[in-house]
JSON list of C-alpha atoms in Angstrom, two decimals:
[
{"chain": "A", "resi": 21, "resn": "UNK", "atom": "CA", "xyz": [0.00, 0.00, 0.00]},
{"chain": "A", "resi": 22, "resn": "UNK", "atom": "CA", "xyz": [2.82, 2.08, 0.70]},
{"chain": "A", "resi": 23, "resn": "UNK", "atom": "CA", "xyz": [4.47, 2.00, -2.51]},
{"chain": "A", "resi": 24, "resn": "UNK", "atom": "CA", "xyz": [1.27, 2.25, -4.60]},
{"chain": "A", "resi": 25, "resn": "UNK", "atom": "CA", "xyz": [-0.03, 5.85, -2.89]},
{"chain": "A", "resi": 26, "resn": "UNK", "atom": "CA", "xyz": [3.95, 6.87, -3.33]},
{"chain": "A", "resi": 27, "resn": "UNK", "atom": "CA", "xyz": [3.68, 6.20, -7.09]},
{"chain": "A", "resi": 28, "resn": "UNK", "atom": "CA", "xyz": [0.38, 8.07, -7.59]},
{"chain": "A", "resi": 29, "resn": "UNK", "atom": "CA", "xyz": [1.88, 11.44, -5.68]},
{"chain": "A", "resi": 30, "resn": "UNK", "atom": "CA", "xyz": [5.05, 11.12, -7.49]},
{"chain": "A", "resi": 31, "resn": "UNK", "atom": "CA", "xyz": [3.22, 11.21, -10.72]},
{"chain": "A", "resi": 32, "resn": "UNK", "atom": "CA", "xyz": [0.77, 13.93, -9.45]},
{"chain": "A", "resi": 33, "resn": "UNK", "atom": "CA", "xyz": [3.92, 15.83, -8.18]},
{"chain": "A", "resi": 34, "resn": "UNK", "atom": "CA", "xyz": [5.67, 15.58, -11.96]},
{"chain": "A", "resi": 35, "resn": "UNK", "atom": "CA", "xyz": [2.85, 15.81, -14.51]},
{"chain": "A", "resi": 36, "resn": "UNK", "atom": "CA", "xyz": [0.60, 18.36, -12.23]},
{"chain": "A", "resi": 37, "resn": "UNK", "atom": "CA", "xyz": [3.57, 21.63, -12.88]},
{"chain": "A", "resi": 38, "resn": "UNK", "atom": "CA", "xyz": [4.36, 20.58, -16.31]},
{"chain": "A", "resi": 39, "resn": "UNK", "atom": "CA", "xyz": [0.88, 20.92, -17.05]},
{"chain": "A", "resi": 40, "resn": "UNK", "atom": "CA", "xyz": [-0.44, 23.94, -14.88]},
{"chain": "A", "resi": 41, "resn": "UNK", "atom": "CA", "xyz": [3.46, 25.62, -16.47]},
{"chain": "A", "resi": 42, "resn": "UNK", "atom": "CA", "xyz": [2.29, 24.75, -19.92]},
{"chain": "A", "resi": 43, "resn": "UNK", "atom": "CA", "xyz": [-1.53, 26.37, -19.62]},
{"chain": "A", "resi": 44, "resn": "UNK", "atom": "CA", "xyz": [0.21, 29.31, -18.03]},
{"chain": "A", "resi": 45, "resn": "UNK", "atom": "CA", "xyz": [2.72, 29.53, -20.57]},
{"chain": "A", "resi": 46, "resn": "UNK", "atom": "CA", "xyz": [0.49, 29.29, -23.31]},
{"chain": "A", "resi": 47, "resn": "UNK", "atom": "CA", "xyz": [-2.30, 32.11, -22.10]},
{"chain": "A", "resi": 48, "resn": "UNK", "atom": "CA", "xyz": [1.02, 34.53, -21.36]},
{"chain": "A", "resi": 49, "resn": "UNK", "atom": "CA", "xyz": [2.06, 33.71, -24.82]},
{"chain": "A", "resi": 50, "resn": "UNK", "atom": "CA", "xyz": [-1.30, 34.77, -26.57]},
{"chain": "A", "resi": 51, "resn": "UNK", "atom": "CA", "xyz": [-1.51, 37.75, -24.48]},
{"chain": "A", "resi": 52, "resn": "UNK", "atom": "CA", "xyz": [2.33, 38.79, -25.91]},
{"chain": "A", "resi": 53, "resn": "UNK", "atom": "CA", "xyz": [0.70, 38.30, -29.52]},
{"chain": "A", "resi": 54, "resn": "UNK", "atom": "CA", "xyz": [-1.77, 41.10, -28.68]},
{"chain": "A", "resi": 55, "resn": "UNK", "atom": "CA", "xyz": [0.39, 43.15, -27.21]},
{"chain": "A", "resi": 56, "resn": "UNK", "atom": "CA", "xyz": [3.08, 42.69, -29.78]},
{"chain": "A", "resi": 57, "resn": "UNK", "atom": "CA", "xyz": [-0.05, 43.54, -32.86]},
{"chain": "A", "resi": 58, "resn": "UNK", "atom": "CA", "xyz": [-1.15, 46.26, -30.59]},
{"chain": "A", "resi": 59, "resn": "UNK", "atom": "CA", "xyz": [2.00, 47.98, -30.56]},
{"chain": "A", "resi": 60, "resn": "UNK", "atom": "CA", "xyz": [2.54, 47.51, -33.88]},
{"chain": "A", "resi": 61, "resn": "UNK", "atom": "CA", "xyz": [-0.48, 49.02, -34.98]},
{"chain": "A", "resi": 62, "resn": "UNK", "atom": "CA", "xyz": [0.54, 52.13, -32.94]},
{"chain": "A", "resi": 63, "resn": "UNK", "atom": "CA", "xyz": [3.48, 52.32, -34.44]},
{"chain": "A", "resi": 64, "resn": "UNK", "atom": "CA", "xyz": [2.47, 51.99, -38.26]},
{"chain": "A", "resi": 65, "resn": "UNK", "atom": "CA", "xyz": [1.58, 55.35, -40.48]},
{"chain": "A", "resi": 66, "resn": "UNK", "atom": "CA", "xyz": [-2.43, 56.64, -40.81]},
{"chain": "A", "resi": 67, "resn": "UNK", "atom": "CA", "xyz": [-3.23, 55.71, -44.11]},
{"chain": "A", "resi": 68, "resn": "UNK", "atom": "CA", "xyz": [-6.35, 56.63, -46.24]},
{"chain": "A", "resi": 69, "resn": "UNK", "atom": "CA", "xyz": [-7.23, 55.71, -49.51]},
{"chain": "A", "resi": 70, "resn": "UNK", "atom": "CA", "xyz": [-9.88, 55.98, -52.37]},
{"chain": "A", "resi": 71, "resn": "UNK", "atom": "CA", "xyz": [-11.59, 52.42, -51.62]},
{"chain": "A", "resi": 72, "resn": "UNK", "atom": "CA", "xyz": [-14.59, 50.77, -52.47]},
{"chain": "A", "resi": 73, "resn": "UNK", "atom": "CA", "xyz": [-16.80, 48.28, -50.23]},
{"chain": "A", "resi": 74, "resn": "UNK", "atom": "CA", "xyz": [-16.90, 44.95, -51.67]},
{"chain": "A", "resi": 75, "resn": "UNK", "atom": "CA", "xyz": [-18.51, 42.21, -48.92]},
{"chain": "A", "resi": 76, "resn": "UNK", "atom": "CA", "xyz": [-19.58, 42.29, -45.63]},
{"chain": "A", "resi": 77, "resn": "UNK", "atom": "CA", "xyz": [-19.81, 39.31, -43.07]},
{"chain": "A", "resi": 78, "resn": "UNK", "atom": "CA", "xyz": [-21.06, 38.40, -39.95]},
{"chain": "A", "resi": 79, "resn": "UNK", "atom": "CA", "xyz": [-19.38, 35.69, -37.52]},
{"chain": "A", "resi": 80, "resn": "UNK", "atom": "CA", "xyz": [-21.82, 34.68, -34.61]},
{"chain": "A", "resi": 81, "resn": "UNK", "atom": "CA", "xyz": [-20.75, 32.35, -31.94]},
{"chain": "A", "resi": 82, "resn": "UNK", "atom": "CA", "xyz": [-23.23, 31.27, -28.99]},
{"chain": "A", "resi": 83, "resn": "UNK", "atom": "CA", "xyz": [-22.02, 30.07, -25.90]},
{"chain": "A", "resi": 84, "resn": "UNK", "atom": "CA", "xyz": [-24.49, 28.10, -23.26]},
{"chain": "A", "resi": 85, "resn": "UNK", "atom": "CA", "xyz": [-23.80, 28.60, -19.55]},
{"chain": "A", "resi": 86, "resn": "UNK", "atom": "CA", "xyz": [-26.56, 27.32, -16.61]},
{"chain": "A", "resi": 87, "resn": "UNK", "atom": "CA", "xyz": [-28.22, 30.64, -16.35]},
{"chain": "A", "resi": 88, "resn": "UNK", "atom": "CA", "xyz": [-28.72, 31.29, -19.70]},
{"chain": "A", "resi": 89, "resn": "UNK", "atom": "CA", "xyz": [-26.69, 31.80, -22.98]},
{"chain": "A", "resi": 90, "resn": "UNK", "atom": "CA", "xyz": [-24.65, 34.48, -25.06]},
{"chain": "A", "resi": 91, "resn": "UNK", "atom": "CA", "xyz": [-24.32, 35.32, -28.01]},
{"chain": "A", "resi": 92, "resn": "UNK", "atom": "CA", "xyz": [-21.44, 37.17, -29.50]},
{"chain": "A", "resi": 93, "resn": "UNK", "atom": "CA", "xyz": [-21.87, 38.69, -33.42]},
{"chain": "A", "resi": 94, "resn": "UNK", "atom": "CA", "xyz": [-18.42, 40.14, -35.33]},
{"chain": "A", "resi": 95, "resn": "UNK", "atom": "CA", "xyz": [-18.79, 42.21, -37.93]},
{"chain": "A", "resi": 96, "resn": "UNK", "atom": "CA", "xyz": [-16.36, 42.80, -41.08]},
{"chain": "A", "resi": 97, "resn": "UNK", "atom": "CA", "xyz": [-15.86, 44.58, -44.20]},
{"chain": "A", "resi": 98, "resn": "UNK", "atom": "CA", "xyz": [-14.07, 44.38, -47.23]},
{"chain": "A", "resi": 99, "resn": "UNK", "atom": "CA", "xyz": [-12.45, 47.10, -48.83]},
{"chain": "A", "resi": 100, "resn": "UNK", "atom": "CA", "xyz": [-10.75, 47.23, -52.56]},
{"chain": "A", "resi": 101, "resn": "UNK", "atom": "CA", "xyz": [-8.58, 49.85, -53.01]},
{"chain": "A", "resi": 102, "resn": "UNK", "atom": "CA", "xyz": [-7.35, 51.30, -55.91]},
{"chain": "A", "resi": 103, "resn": "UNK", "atom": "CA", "xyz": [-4.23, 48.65, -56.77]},
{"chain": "A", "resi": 104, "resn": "UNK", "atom": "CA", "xyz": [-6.97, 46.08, -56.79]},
{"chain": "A", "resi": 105, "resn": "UNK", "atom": "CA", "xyz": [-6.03, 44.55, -53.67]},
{"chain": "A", "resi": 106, "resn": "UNK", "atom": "CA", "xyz": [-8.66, 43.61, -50.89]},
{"chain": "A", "resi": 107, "resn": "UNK", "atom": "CA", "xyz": [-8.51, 44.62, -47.29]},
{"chain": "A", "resi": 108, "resn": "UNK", "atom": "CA", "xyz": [-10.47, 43.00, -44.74]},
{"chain": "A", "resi": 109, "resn": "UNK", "atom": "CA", "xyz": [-11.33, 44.77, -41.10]},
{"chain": "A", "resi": 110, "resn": "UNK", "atom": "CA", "xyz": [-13.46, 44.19, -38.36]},
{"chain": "A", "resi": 111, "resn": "UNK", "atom": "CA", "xyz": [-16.07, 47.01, -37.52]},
{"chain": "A", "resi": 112, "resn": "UNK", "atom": "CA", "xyz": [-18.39, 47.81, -34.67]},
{"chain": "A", "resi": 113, "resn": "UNK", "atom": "CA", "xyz": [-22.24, 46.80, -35.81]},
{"chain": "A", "resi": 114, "resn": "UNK", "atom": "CA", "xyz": [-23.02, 50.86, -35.77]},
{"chain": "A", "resi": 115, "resn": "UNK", "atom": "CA", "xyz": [-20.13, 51.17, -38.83]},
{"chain": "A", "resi": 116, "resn": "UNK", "atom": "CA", "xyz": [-21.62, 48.00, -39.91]},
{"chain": "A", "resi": 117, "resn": "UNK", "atom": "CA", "xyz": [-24.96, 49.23, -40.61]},
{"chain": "A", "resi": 118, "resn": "UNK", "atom": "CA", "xyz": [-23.99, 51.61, -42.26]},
{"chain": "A", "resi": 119, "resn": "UNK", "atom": "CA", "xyz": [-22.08, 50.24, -44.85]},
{"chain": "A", "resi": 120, "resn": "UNK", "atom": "CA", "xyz": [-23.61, 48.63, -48.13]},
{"chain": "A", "resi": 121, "resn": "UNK", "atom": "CA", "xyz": [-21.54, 47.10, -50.56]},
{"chain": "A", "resi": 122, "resn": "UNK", "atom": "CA", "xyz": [-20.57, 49.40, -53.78]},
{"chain": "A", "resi": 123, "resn": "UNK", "atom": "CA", "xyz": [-20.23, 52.33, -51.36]},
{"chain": "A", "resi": 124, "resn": "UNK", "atom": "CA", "xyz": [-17.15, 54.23, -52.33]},
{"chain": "A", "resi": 125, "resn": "UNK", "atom": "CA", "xyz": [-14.92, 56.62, -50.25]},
{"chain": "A", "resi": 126, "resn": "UNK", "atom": "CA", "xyz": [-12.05, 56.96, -48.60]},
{"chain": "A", "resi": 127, "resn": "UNK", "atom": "CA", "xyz": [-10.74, 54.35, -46.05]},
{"chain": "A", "resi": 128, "resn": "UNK", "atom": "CA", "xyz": [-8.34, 55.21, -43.26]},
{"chain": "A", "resi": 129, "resn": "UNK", "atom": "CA", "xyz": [-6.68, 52.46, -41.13]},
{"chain": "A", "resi": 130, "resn": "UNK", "atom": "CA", "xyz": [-3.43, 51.88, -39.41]},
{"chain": "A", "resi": 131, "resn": "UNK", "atom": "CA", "xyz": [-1.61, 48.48, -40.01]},
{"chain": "A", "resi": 132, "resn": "UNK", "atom": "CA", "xyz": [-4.54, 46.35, -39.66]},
{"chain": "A", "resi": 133, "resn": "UNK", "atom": "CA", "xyz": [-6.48, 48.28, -37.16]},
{"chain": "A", "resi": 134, "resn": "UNK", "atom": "CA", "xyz": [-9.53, 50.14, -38.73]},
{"chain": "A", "resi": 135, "resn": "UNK", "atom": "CA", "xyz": [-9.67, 53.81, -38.28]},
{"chain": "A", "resi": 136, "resn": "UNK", "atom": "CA", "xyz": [-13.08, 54.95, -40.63]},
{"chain": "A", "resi": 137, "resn": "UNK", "atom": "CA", "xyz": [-14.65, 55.29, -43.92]},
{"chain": "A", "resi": 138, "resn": "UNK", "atom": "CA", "xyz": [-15.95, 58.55, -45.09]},
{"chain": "A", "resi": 139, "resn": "UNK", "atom": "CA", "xyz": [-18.51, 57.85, -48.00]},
{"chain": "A", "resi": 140, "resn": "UNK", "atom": "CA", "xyz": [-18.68, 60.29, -51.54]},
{"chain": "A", "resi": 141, "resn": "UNK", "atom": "CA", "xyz": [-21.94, 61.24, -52.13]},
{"chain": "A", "resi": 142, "resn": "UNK", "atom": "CA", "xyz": [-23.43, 59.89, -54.70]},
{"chain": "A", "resi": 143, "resn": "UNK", "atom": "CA", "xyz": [-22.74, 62.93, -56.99]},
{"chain": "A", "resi": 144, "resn": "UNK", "atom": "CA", "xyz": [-19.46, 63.20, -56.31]},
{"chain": "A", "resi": 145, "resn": "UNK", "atom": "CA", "xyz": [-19.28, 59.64, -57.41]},
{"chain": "A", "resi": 146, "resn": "UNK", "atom": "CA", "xyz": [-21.55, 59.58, -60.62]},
{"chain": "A", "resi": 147, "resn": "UNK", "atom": "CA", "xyz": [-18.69, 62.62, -61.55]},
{"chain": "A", "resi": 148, "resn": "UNK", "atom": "CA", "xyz": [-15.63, 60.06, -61.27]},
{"chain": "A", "resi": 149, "resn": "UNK", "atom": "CA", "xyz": [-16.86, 57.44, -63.21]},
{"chain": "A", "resi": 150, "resn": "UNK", "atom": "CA", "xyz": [-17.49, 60.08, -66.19]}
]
């Protein structure tokens, strides 16, 4: 009896830090990541460009918990600026609303952190095309 309860707290005294070091290690090293994007973000140049919505999505995600549930919606946009290239960014549901796809204007963001979109009228628009 002696020798069995010493094997189960030797192996509950090895595997229980390796394990409670590696959950530890792994939330501080997600936490560096936004930190580190953060920063960079601050650090990058205010750009704004001559863009054009192209799609926007919705991601909802539900979580059930014993007093009820919760429900989470993210909302993104897609921007095509002039080179042709696509941007993607993730709004609040208030910029959300009011974007519709075809919408043109100028887009301002900072690495990959979005900043605004401020919307030609429409005959501003009608004007560029010709």
């Amino acid at each position: 009896m002696g020798i069995e309860s010493s094997w189960m707290f030797d192996l509950f005294g090895t595997v229980f830090p390796v394990v409670f070091v590696l959950i530890i290690g792994i939330v501080l090293l997600s936490m560096g990541k936004e930190v580190w994007r953060w920063g960079r973000n601050n650090s990058e140049p205010l750009l704004t460009v001559p863009s054009r919505i192209t799609s926007r999505r919705m991601k909802m995600s539900q979580s059930q918990s014993e007093p009820g549930s919760t429900a989470r919606t993210l909302y993104y946009v897609t921007f095509e600026v002039e080179s042709g290239d696509r941007l993607e960014f993730k709004v609040n549901g208030e910029e959300y609303g009011l974007c519709a796809e075809g919408d043109e204007g100028r887009l301002s963001f900072k690495g990959t952190r979005y900043v605004g979109f401020e919307r030609y009228n429409r005959v501003y628009s009608e004007r560029l095309r010709g």
